[in-house]
GROMACS .gro file of N, CA and C in nm:
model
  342
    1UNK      N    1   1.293   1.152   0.578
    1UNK     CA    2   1.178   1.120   0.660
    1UNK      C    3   1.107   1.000   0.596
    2UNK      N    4   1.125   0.900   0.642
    2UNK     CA    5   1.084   0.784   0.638
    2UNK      C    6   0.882   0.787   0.668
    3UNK      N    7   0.806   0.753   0.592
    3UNK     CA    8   0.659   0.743   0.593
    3UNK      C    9   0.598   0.625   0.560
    4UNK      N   10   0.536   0.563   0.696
    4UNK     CA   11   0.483   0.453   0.660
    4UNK      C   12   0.298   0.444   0.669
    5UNK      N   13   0.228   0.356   0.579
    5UNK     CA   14   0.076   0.346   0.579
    5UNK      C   15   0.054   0.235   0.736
    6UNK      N   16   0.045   0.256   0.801
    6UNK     CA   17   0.011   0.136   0.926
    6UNK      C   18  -0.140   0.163   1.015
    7UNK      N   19  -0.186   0.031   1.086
    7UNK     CA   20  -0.298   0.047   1.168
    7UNK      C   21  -0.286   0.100   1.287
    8UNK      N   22  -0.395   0.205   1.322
    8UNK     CA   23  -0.349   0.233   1.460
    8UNK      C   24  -0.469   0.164   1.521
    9UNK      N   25  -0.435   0.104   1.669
    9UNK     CA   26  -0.526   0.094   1.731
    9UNK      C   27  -0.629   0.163   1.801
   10UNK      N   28  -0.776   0.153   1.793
   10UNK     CA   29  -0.878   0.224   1.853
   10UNK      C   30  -1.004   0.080   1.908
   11UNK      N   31  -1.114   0.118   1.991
   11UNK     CA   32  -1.180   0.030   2.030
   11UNK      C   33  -1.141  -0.012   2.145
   12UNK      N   34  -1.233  -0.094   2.203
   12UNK     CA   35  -1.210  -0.134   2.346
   12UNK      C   36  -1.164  -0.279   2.330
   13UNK      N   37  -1.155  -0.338   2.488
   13UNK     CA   38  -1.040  -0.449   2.487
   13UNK      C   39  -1.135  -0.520   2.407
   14UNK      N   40  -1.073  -0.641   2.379
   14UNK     CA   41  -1.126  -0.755   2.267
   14UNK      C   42  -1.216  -0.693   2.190
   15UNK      N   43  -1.247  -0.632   2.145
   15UNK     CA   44  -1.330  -0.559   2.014
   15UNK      C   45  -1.256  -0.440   1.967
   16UNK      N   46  -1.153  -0.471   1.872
   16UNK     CA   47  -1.049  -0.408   1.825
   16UNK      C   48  -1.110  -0.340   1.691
   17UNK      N   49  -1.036  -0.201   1.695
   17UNK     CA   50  -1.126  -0.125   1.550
   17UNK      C   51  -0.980  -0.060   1.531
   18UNK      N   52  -0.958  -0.045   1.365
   18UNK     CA   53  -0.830  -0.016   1.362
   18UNK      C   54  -0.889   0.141   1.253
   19UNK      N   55  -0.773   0.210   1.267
   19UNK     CA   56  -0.803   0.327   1.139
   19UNK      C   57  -0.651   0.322   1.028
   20UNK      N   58  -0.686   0.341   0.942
   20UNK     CA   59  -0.568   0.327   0.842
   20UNK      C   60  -0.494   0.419   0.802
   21UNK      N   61  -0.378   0.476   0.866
   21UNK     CA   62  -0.301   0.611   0.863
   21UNK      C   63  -0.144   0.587   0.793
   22UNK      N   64  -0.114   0.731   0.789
   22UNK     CA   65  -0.016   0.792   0.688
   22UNK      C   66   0.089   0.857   0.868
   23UNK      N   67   0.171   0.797   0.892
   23UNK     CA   68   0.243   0.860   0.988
   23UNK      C   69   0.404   0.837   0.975
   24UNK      N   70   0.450   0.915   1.010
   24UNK     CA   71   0.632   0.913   1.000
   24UNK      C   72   0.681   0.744   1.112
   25UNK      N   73   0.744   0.724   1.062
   25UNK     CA   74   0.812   0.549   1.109
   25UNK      C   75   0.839   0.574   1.229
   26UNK      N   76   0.881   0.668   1.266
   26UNK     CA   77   0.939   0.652   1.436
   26UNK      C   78   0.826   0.723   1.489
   27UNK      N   79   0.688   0.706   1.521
   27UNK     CA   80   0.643   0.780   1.578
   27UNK      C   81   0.554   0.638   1.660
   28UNK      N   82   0.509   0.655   1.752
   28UNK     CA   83   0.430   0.539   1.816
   28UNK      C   84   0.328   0.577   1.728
   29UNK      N   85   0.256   0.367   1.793
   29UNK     CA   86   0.126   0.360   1.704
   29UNK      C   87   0.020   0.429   1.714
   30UNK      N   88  -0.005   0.520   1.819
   30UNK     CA   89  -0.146   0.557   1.804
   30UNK      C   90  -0.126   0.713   1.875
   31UNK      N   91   0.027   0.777   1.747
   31UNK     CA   92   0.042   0.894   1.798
   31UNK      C   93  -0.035   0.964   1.693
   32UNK      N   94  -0.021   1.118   1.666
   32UNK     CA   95  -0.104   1.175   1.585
   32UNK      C   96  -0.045   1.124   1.391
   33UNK      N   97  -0.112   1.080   1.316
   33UNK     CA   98  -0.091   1.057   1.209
   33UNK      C   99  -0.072   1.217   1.094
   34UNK      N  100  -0.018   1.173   0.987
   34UNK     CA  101  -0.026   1.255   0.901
   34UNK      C  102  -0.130   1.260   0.821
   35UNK      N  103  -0.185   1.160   0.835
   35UNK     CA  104  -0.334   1.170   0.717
   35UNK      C  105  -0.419   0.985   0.761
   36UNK      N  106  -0.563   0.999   0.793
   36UNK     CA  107  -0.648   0.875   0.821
   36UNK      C  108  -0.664   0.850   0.668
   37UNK      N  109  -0.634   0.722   0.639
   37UNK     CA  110  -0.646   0.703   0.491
   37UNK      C  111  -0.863   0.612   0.508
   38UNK      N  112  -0.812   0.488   0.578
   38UNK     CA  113  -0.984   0.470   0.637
   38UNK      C  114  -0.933   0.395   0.758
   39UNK      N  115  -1.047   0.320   0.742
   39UNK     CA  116  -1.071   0.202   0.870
   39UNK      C  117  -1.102   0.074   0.836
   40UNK      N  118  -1.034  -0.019   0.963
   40UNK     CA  119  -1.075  -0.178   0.902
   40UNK      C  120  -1.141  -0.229   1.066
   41UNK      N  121  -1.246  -0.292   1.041
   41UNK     CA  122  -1.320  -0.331   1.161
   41UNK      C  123  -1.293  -0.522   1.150
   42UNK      N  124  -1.232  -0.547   1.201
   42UNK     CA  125  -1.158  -0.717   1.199
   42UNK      C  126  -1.273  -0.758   1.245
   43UNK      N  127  -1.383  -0.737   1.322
   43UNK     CA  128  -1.490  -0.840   1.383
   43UNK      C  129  -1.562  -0.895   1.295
   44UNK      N  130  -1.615  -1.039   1.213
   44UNK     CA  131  -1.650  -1.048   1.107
   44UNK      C  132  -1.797  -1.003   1.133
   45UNK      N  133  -1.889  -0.943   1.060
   45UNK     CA  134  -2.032  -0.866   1.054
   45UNK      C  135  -2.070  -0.988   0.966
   46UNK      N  136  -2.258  -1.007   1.000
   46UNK     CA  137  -2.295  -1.099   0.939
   46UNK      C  138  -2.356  -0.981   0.857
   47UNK      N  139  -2.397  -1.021   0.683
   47UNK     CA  140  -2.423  -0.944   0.610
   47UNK      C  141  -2.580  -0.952   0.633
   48UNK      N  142  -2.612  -0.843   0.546
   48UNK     CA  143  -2.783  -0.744   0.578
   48UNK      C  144  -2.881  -0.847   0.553
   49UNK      N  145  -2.860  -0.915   0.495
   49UNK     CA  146  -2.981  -1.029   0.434
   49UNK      C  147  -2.947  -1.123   0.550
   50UNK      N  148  -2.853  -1.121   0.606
   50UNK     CA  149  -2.843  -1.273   0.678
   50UNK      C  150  -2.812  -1.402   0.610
   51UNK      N  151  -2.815  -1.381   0.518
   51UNK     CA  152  -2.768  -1.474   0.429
   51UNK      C  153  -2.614  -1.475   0.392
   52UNK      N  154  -2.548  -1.610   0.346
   52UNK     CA  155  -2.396  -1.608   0.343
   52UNK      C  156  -2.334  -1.631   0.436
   53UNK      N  157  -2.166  -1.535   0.381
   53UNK     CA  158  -2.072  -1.588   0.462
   53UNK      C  159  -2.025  -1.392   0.549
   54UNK      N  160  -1.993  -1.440   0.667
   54UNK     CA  161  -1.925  -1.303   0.715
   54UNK      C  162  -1.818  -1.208   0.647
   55UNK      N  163  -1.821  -1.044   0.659
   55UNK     CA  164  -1.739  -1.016   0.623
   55UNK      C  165  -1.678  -0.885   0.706
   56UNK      N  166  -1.557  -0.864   0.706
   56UNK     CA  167  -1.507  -0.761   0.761
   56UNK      C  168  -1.489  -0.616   0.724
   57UNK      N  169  -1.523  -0.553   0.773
   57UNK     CA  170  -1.534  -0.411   0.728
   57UNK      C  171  -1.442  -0.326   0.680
   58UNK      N  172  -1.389  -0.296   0.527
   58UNK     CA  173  -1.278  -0.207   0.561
   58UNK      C  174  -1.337  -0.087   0.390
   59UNK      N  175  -1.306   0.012   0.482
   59UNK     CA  176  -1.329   0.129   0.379
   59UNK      C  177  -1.204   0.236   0.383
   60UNK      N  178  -1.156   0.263   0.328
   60UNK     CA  179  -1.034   0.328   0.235
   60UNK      C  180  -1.047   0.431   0.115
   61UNK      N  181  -0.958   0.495   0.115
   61UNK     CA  182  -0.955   0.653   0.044
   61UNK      C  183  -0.839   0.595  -0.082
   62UNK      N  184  -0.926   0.519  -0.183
   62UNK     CA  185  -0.806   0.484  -0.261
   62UNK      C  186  -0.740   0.536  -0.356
   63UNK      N  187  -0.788   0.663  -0.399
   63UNK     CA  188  -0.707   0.807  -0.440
   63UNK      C  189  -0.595   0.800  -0.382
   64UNK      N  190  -0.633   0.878  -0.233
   64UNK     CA  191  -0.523   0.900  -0.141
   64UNK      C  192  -0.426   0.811  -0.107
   65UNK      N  193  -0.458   0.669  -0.105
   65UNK     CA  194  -0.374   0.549  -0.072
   65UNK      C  195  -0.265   0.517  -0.174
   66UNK      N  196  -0.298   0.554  -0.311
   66UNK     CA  197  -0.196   0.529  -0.446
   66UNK      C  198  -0.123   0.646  -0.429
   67UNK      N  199  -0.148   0.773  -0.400
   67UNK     CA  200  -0.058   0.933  -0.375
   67UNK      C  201  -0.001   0.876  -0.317
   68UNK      N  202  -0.029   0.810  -0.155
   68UNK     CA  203   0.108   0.810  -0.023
   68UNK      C  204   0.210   0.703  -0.146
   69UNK      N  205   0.128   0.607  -0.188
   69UNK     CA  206   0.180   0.481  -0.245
   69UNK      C  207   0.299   0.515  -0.339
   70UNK      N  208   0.272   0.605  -0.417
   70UNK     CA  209   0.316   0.711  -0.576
   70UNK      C  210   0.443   0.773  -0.508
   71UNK      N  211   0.444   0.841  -0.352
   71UNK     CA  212   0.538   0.914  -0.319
   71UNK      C  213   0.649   0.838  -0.225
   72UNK      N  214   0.579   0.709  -0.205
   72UNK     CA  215   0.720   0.645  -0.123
   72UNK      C  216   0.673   0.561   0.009
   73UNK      N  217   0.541   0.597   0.034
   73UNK     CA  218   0.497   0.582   0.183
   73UNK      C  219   0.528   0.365   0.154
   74UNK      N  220   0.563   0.348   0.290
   74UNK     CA  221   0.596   0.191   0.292
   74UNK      C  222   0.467   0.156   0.372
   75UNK      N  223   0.410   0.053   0.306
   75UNK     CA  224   0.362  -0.021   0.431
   75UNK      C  225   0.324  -0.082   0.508
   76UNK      N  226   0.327  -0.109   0.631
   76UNK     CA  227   0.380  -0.210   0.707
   76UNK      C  228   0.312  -0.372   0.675
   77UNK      N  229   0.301  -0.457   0.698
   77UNK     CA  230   0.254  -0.593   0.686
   77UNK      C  231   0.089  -0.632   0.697
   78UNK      N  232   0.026  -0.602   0.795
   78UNK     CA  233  -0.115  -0.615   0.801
   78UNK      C  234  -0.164  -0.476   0.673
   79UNK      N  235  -0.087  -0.361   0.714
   79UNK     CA  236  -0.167  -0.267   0.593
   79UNK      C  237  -0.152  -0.349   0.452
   80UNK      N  238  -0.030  -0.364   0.384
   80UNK     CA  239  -0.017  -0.421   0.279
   80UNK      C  240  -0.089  -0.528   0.233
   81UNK      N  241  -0.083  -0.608   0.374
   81UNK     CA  242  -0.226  -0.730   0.308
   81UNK      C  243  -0.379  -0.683   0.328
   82UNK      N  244  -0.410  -0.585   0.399
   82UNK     CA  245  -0.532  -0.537   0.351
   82UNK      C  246  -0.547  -0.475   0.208
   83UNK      N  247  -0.439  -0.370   0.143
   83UNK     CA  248  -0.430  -0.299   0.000
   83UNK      C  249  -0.431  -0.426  -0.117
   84UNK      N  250  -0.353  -0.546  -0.043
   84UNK     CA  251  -0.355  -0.629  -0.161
   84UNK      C  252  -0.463  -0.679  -0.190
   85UNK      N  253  -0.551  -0.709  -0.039
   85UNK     CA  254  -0.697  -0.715  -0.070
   85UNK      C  255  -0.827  -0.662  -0.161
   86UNK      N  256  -0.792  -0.532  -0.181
   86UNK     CA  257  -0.828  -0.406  -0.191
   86UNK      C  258  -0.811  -0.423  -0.376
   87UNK      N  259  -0.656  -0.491  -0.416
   87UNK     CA  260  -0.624  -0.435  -0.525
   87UNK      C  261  -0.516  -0.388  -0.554
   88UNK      N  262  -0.496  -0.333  -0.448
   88UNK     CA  263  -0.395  -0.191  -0.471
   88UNK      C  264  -0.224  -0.235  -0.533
   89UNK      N  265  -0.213  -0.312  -0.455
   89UNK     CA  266  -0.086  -0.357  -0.475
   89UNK      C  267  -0.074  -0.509  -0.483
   90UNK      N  268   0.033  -0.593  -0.479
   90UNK     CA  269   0.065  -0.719  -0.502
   90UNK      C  270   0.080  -0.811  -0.371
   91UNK      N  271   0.034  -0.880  -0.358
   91UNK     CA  272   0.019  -0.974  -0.224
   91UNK      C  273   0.150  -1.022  -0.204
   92UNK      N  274   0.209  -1.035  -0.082
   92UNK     CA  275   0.341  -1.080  -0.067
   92UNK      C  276   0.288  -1.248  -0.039
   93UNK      N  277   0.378  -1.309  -0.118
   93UNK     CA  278   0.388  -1.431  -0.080
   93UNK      C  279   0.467  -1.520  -0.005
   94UNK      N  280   0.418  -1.594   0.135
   94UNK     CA  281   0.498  -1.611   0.289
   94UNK      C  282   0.548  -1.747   0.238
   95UNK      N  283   0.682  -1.769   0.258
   95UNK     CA  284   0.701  -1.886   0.256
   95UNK      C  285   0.683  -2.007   0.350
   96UNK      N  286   0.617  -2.146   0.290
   96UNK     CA  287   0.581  -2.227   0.361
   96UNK      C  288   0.663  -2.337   0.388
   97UNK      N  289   0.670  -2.417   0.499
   97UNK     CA  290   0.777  -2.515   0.504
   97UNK      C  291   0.824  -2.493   0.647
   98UNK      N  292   1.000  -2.532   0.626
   98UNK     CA  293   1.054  -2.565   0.711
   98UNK      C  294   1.117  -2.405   0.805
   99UNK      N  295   1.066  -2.282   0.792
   99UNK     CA  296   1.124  -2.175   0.758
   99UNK      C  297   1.243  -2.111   0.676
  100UNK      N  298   1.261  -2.243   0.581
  100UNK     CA  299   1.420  -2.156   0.521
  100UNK      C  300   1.401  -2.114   0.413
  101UNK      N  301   1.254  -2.072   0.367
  101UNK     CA  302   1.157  -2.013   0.223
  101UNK      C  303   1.215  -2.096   0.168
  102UNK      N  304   1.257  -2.227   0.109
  102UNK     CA  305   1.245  -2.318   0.008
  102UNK      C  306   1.153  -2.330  -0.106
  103UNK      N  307   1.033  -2.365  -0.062
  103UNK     CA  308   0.895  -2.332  -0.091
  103UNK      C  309   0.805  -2.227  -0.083
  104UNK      N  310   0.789  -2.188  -0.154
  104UNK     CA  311   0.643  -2.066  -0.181
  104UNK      C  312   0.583  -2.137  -0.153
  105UNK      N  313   0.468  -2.044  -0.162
  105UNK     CA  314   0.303  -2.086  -0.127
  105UNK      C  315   0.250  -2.121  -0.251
  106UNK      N  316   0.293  -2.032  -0.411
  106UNK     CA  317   0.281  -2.035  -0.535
  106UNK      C  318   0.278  -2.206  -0.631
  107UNK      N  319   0.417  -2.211  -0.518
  107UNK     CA  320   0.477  -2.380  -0.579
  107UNK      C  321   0.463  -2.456  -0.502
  108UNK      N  322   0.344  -2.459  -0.409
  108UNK     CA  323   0.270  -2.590  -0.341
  108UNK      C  324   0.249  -2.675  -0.431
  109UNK      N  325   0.173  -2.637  -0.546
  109UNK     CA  326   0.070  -2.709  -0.655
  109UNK      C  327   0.206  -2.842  -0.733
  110UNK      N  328   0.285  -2.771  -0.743
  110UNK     CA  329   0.421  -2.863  -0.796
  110UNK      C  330   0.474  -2.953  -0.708
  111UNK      N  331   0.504  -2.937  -0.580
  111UNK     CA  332   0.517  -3.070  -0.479
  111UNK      C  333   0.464  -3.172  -0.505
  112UNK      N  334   0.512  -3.258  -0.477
  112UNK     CA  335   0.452  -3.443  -0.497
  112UNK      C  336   0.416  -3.469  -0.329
  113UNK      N  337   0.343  -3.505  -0.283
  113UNK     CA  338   0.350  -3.540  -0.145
  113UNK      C  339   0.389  -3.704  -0.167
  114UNK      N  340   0.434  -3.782  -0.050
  114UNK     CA  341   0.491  -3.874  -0.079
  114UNK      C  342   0.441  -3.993   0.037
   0.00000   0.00000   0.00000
């Protein structure tokens, strides 16, 4: 049994609210999960002072997120770059260019532009 961490969708049209779940791989996205780990609200919120820069909302059970993590749970692409956000794990790095990953994103800084 394959277990992945992924977003399910909740919220109405264009104001998207996601919750952050523990569900088996073949199950659709917004079937019943095995466990709500949290939620990420993508709309950027201006902060309480009004002052600054926007930020997006995401709160997480990060006990629980290193257990699924500890036992195998995979997961999927937007979750992973939220955890890497978070800490949790290691940011995948997309390769940039021509698509044939030649170049990292890492070894921009080493290119000569010409």
């Amino acid at each position: 049994m394959v277990v992945r961490i992924r977003l399910a969708r909740f919220g109405k049209r264009n104001a998207p609210f996601y919750n952050i779940v523990v569900a088996n791989a073949r199950t659709a996205r917004n079937s019943r999960p095995l466990e709500v780990l949290g939620t990420y609200d993508p709309i950027p919120k201006e902060s309480s002072s009004g002052e600054g820069r926007k930020y997006k909302d995401i709160k997480l059970d990060i006990s629980r997120a290193k257990y699924w993590l500890g036992v195998g749970a995979q997961p999927s692409d937007p979750a992973w770059r939220l955890m890497a956000m978070l800490g949790l794990i290691e940011p995948k790095y997309r390769p940039v260019g021509m698509g044939d990953g030649t170049v990292a994103e890492k070894d921009i800084g080493s290119v000569s532009k010409r």
